[in-house]
PDB file of C-alpha atoms in Angstrom:
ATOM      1  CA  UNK A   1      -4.276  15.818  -1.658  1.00 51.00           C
ATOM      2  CA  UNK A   2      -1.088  13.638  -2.087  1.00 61.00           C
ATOM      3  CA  UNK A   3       2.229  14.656  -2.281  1.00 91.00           C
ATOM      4  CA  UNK A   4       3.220  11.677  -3.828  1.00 96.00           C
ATOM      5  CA  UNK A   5       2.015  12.513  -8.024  1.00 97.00           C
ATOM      6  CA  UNK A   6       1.994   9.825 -10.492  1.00 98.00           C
ATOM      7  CA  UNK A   7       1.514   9.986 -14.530  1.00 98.00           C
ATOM      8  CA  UNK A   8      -0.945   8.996 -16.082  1.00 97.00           C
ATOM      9  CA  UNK A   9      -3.624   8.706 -14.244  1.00 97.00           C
ATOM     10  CA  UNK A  10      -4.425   6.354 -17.134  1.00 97.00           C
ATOM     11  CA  UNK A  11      -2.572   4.452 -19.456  1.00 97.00           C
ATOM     12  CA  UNK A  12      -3.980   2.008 -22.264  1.00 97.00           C
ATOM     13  CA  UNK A  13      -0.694   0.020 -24.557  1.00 95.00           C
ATOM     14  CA  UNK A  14      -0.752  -2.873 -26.970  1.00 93.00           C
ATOM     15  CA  UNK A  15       1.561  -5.447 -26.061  1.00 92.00           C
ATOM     16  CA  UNK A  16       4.103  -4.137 -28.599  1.00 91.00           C
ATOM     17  CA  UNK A  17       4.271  -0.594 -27.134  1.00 92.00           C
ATOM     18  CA  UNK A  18       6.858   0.872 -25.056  1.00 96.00           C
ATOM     19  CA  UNK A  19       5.491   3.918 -22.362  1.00 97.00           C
ATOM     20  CA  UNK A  20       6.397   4.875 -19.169  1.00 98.00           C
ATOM     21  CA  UNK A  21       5.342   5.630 -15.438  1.00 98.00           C
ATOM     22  CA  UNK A  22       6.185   8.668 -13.994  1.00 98.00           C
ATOM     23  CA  UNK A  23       6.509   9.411 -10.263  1.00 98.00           C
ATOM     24  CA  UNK A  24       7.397  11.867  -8.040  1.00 98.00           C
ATOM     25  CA  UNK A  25       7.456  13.241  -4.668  1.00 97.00           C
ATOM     26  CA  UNK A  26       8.986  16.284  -2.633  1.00 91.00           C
ATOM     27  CA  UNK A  27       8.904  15.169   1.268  1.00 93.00           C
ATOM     28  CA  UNK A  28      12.752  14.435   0.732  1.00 93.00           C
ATOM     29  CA  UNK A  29      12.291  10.874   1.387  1.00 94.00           C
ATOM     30  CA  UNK A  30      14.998   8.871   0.229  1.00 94.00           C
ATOM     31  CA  UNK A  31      13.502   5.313   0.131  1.00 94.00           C
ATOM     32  CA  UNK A  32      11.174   4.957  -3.260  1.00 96.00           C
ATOM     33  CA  UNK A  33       8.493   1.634  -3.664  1.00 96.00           C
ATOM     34  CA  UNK A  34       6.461   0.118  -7.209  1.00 98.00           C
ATOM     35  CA  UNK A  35       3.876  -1.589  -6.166  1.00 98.00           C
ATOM     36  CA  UNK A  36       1.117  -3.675  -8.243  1.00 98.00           C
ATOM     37  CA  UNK A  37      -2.434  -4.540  -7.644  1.00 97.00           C
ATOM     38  CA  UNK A  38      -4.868  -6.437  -9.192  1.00 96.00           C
ATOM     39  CA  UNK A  39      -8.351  -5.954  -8.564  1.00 93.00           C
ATOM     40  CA  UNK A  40     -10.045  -6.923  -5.319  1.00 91.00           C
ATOM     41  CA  UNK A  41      -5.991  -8.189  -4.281  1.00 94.00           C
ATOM     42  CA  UNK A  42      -3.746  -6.141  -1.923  1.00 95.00           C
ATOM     43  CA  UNK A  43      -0.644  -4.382  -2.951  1.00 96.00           C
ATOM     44  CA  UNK A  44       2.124  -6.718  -4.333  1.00 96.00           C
ATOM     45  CA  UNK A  45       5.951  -5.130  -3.650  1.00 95.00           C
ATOM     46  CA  UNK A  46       7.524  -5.103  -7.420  1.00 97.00           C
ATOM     47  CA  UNK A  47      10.895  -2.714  -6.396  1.00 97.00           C
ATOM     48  CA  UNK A  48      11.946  -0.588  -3.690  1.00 95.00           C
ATOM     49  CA  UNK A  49      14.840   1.735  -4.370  1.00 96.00           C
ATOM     50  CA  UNK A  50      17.188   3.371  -1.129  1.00 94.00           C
ATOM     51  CA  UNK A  51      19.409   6.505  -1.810  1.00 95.00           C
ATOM     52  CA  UNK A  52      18.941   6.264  -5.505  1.00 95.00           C
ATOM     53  CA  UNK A  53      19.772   2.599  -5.535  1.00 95.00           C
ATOM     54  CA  UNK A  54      18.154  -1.046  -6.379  1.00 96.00           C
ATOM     55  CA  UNK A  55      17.847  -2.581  -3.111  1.00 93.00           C
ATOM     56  CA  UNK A  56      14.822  -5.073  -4.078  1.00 92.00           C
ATOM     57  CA  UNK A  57      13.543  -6.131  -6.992  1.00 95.00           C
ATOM     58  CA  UNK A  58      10.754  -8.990  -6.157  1.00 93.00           C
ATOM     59  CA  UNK A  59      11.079 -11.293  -9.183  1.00 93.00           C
ATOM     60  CA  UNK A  60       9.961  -8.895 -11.768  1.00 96.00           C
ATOM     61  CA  UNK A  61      10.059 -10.131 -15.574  1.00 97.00           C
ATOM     62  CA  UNK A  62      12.332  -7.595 -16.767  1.00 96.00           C
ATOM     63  CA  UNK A  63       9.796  -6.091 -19.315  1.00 97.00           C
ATOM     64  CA  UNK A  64       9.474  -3.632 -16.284  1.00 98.00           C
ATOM     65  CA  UNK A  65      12.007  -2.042 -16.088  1.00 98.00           C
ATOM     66  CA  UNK A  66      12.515   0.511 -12.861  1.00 98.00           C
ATOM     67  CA  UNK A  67      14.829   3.384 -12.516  1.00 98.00           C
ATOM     68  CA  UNK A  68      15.449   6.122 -10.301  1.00 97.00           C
ATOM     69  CA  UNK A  69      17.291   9.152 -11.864  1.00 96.00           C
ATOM     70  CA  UNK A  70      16.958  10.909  -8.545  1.00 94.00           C
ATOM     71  CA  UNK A  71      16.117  11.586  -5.099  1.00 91.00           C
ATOM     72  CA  UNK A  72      12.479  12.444  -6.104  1.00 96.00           C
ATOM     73  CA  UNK A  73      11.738  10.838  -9.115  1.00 98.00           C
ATOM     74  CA  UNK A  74      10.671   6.958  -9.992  1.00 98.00           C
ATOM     75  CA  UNK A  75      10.060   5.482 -13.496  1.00 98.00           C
ATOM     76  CA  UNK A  76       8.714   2.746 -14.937  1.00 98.00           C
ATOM     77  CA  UNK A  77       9.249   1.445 -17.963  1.00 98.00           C
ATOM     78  CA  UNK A  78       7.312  -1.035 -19.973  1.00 97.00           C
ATOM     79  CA  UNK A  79       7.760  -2.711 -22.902  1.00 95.00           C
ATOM     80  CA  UNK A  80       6.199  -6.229 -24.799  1.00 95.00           C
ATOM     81  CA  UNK A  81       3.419  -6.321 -21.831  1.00 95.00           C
ATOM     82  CA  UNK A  82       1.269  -8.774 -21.750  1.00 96.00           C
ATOM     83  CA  UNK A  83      -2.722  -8.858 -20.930  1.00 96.00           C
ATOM     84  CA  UNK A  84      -2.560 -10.115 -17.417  1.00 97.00           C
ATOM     85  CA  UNK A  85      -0.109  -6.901 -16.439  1.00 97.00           C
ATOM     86  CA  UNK A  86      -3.418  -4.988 -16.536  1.00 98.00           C
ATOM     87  CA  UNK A  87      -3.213  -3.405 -12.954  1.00 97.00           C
ATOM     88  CA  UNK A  88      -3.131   0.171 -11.119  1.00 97.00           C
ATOM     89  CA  UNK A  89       0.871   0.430 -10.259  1.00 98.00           C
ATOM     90  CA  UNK A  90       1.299   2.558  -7.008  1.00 98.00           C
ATOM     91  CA  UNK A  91       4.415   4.413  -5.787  1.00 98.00           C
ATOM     92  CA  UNK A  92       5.094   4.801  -2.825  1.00 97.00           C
ATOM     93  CA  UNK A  93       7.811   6.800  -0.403  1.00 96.00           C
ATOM     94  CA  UNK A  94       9.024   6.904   2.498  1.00 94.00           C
ATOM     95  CA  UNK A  95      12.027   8.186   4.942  1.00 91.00           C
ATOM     96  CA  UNK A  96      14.470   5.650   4.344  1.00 86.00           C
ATOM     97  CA  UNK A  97      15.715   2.408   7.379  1.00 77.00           C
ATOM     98  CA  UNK A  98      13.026   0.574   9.508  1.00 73.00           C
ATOM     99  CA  UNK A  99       9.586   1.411  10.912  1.00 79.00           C
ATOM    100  CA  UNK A 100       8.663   4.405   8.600  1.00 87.00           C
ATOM    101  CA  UNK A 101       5.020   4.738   7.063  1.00 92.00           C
ATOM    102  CA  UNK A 102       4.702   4.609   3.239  1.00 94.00           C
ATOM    103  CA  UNK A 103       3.063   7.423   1.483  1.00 95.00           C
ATOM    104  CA  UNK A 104       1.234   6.608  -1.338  1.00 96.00           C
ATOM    105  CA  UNK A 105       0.295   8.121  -5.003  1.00 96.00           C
ATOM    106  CA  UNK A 106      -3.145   7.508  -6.233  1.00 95.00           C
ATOM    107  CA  UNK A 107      -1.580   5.132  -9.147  1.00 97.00           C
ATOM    108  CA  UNK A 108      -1.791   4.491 -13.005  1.00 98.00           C
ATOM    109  CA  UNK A 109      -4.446   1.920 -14.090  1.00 97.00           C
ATOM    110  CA  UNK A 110      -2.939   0.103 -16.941  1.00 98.00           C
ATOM    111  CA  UNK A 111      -4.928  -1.856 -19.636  1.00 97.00           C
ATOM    112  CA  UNK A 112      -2.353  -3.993 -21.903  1.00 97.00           C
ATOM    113  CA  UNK A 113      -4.566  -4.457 -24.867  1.00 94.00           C
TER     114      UNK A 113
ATOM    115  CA  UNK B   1       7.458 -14.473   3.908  1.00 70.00           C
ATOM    116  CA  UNK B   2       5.402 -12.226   6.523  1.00 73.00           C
ATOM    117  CA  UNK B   3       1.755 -13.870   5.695  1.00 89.00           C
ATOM    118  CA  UNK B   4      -0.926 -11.152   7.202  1.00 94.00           C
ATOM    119  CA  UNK B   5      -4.696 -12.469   7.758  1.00 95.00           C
ATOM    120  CA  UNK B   6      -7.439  -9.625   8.016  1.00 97.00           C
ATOM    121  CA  UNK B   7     -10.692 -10.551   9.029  1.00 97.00           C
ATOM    122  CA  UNK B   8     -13.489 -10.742   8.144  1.00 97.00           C
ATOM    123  CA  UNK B   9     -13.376  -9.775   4.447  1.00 97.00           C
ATOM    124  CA  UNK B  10     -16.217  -7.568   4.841  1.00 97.00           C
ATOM    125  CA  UNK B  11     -18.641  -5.934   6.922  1.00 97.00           C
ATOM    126  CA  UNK B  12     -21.644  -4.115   6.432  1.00 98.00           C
ATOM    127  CA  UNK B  13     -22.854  -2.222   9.372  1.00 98.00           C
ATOM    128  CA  UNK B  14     -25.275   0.633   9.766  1.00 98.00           C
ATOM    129  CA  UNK B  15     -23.969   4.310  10.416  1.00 98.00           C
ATOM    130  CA  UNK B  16     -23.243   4.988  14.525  1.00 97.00           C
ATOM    131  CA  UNK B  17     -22.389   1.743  14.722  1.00 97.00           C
ATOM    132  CA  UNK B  18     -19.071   0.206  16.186  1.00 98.00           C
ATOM    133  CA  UNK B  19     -16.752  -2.094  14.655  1.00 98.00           C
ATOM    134  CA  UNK B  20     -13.803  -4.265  14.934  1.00 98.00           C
ATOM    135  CA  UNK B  21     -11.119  -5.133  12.126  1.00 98.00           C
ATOM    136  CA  UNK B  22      -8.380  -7.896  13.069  1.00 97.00           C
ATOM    137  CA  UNK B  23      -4.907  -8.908  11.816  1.00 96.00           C
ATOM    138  CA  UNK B  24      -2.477 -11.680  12.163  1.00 95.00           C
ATOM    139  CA  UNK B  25       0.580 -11.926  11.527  1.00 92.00           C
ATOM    140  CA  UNK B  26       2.208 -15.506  10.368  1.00 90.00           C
ATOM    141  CA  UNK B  27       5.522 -14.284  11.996  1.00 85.00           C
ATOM    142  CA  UNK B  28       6.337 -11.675  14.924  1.00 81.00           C
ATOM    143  CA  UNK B  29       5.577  -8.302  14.286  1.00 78.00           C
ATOM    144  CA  UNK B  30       7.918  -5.517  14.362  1.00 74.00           C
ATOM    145  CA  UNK B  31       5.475  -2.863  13.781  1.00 80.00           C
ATOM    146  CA  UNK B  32       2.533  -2.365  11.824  1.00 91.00           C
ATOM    147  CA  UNK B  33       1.291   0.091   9.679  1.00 95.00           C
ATOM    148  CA  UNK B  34      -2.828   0.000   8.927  1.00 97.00           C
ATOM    149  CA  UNK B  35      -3.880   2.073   5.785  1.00 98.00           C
ATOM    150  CA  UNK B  36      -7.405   3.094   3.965  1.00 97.00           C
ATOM    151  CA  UNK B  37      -7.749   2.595  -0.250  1.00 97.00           C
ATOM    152  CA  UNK B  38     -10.534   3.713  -1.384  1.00 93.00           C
ATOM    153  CA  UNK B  39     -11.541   1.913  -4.942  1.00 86.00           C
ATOM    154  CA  UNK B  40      -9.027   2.257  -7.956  1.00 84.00           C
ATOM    155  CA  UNK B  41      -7.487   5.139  -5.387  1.00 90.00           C
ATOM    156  CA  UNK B  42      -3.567   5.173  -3.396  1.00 92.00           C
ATOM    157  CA  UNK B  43      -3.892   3.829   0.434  1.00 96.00           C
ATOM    158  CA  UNK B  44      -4.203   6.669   2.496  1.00 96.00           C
ATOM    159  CA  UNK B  45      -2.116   6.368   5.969  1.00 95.00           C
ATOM    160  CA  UNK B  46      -3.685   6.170   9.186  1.00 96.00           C
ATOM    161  CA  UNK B  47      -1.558   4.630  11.770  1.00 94.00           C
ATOM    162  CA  UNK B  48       1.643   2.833  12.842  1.00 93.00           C
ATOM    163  CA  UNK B  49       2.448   1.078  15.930  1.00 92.00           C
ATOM    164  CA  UNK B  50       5.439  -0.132  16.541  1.00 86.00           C
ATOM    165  CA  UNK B  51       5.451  -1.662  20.432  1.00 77.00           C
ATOM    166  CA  UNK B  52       3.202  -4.774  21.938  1.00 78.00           C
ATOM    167  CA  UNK B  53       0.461  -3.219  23.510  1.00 82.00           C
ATOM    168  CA  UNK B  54       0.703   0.475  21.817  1.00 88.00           C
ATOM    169  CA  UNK B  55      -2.674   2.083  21.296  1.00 92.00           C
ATOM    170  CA  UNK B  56      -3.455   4.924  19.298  1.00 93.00           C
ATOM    171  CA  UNK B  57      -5.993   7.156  18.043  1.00 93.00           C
ATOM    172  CA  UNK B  58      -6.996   9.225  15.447  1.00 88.00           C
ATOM    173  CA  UNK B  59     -10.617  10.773  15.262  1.00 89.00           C
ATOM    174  CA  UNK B  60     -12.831   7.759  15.790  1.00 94.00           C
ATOM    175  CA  UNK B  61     -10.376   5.334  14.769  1.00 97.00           C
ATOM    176  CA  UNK B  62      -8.212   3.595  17.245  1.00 97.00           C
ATOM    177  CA  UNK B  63      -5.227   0.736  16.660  1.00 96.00           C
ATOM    178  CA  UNK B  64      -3.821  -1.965  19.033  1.00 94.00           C
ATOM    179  CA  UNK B  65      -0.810  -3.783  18.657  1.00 92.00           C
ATOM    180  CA  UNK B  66      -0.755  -7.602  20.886  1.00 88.00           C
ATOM    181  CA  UNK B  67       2.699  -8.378  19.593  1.00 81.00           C
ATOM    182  CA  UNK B  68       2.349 -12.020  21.610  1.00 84.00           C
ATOM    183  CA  UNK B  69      -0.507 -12.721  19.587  1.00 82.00           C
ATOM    184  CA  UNK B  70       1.107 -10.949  16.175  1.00 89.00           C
ATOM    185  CA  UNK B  71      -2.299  -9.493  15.473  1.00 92.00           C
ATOM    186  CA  UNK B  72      -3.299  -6.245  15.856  1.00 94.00           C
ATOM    187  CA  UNK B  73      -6.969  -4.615  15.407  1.00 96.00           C
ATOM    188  CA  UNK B  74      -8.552  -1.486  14.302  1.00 98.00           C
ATOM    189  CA  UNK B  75     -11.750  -0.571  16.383  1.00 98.00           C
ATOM    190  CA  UNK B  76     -14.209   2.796  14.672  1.00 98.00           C
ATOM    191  CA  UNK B  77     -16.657   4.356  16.865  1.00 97.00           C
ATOM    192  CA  UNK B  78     -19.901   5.559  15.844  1.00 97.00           C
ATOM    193  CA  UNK B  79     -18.843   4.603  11.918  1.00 97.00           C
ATOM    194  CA  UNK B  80     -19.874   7.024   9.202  1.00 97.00           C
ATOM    195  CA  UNK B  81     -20.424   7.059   5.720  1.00 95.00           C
ATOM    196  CA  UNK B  82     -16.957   8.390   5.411  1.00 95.00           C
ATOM    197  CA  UNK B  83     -15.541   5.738   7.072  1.00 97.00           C
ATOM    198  CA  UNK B  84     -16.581   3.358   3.949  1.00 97.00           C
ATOM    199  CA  UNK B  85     -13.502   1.588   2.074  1.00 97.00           C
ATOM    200  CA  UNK B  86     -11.078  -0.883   1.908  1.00 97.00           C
ATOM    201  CA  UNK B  87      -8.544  -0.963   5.376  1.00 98.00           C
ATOM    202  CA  UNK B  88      -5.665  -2.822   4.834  1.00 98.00           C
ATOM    203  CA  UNK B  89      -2.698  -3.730   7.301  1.00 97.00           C
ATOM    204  CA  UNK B  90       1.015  -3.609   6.669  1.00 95.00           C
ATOM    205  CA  UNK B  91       4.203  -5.007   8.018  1.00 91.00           C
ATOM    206  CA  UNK B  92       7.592  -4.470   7.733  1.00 83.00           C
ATOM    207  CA  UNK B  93       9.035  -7.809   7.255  1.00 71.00           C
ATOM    208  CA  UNK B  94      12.368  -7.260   9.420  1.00 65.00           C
ATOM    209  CA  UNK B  95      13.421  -4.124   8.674  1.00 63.00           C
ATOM    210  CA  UNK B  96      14.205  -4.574   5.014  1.00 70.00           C
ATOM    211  CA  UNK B  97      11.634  -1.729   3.860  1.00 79.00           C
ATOM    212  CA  UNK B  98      10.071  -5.105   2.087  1.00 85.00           C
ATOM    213  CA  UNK B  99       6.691  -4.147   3.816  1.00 89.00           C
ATOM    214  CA  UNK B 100       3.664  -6.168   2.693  1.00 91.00           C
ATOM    215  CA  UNK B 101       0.201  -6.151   2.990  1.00 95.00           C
ATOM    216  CA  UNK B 102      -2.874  -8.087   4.460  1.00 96.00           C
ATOM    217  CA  UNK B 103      -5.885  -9.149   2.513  1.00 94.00           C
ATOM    218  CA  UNK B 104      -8.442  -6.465   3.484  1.00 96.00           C
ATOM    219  CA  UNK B 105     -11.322  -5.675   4.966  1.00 98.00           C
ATOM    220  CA  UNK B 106     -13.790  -4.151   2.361  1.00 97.00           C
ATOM    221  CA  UNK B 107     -16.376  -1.689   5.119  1.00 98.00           C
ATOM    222  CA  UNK B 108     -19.599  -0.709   3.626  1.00 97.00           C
ATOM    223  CA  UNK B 109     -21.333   2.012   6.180  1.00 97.00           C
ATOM    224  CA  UNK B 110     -25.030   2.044   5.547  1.00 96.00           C
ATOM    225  CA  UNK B 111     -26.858   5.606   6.373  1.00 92.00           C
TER     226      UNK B 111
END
């Protein structure tokens, strides 16, 4: 079982929509990570968030938008996607500084239709 | 950016068999994490290893870490059908929490 919990588990949206990503975890770790794959690819960074705060943001178009209302919560949000942002999004956590293991939520598979 | 090369892609090998699954680093390694994903699943944990020539173990999987050759390799004994999956490396490109991932190795375990 994970203690990292993500919601959905699946999420289908026309490119007009606007939904959201939900995760959460409760291992107190303060350092919070979106991360996007595409089939048969590894994990692509999209955010990671430190103590609540923006600390990387990798380039991301900003119809995903990330925020972090607390210590154990991440969202998502995502509005005018397009088709090629079909994807499962992961979260991840960890303790927060160098050298500590992620731990992983078993992710949202998006379809943008 | 940290580049990380796994190799090979994929393997096939019959249950109670051994196997070997490399990765190399583009730039020094700091410390490197090695995870399992199972399809359209989160990566599941399995090791870190943070000093050249660390070695550990967990059931029959067991990590090395040759920091002057960045690479580092995973080694199962006697694999199982459980063992099946995608392993992926990770590294922590300077201590930024920016940690990336390798390309995979996608293990099929035959019974």
């Amino acid at each position: 079982d994970t203690e990292v919990t993500q919601t959905p588990k699946h999420l289908v949206m026309g490119m007009t929509n606007k939904k959201s990503l939900k995760c959460e975890q409760h291992m107190g770790h303060r350092a919070m990570y979106w991360y996007k794959q595409k089939a048969k690819k590894p994990p692509e960074l999209m955010f990671v968030y430190s103590y609540e705060k923006l600390s990387i943001n990798e380039s991301v178009p900003s119809r995903f938008s990330p925020e972090c209302p607390n210590s154990s919560l991440l969202n998502l949000h995502l509005h005018a996607l397009q088709p090629e942002d079909s994807a499962l999004y992961l979260c991840a956590s960890s303790q927060a500084g160098t050298n500590s293991p992620l731990h992983f939520g078993n992710g949202t598979r998006l379809t943008v239709t | 950016s940290q580049e990380l090369e796994q190799s090979p892609q994929s393997l096939i090998v019959q249950e109670g068999k051994n196997l070997t699954i490399n990765c190399t680093s583009s730039k020094t390694l700091y410390g490197l994490y090695w995870y399992k994903q199972k399809y359209g699943e989160g990566l599941i944990f399995l090791m870190m290893l943070q000093k050249g020539g660390e070695e550990k173990s967990h059931e029959k999987i067991t990590a090395k870490l040759d920091e002057k050759k960045q690479q580092s390799s995973l080694h199962i004994t006697a694999s199982q059908p459980s063992h099946a999956g995608i392993y992926l490396c990770g590294a922590d490109a300077g201590g930024y929490q920016k940690v990336t991932f390798g390309t995979g190795t996608k293990l099929q375990v035959i019974p």
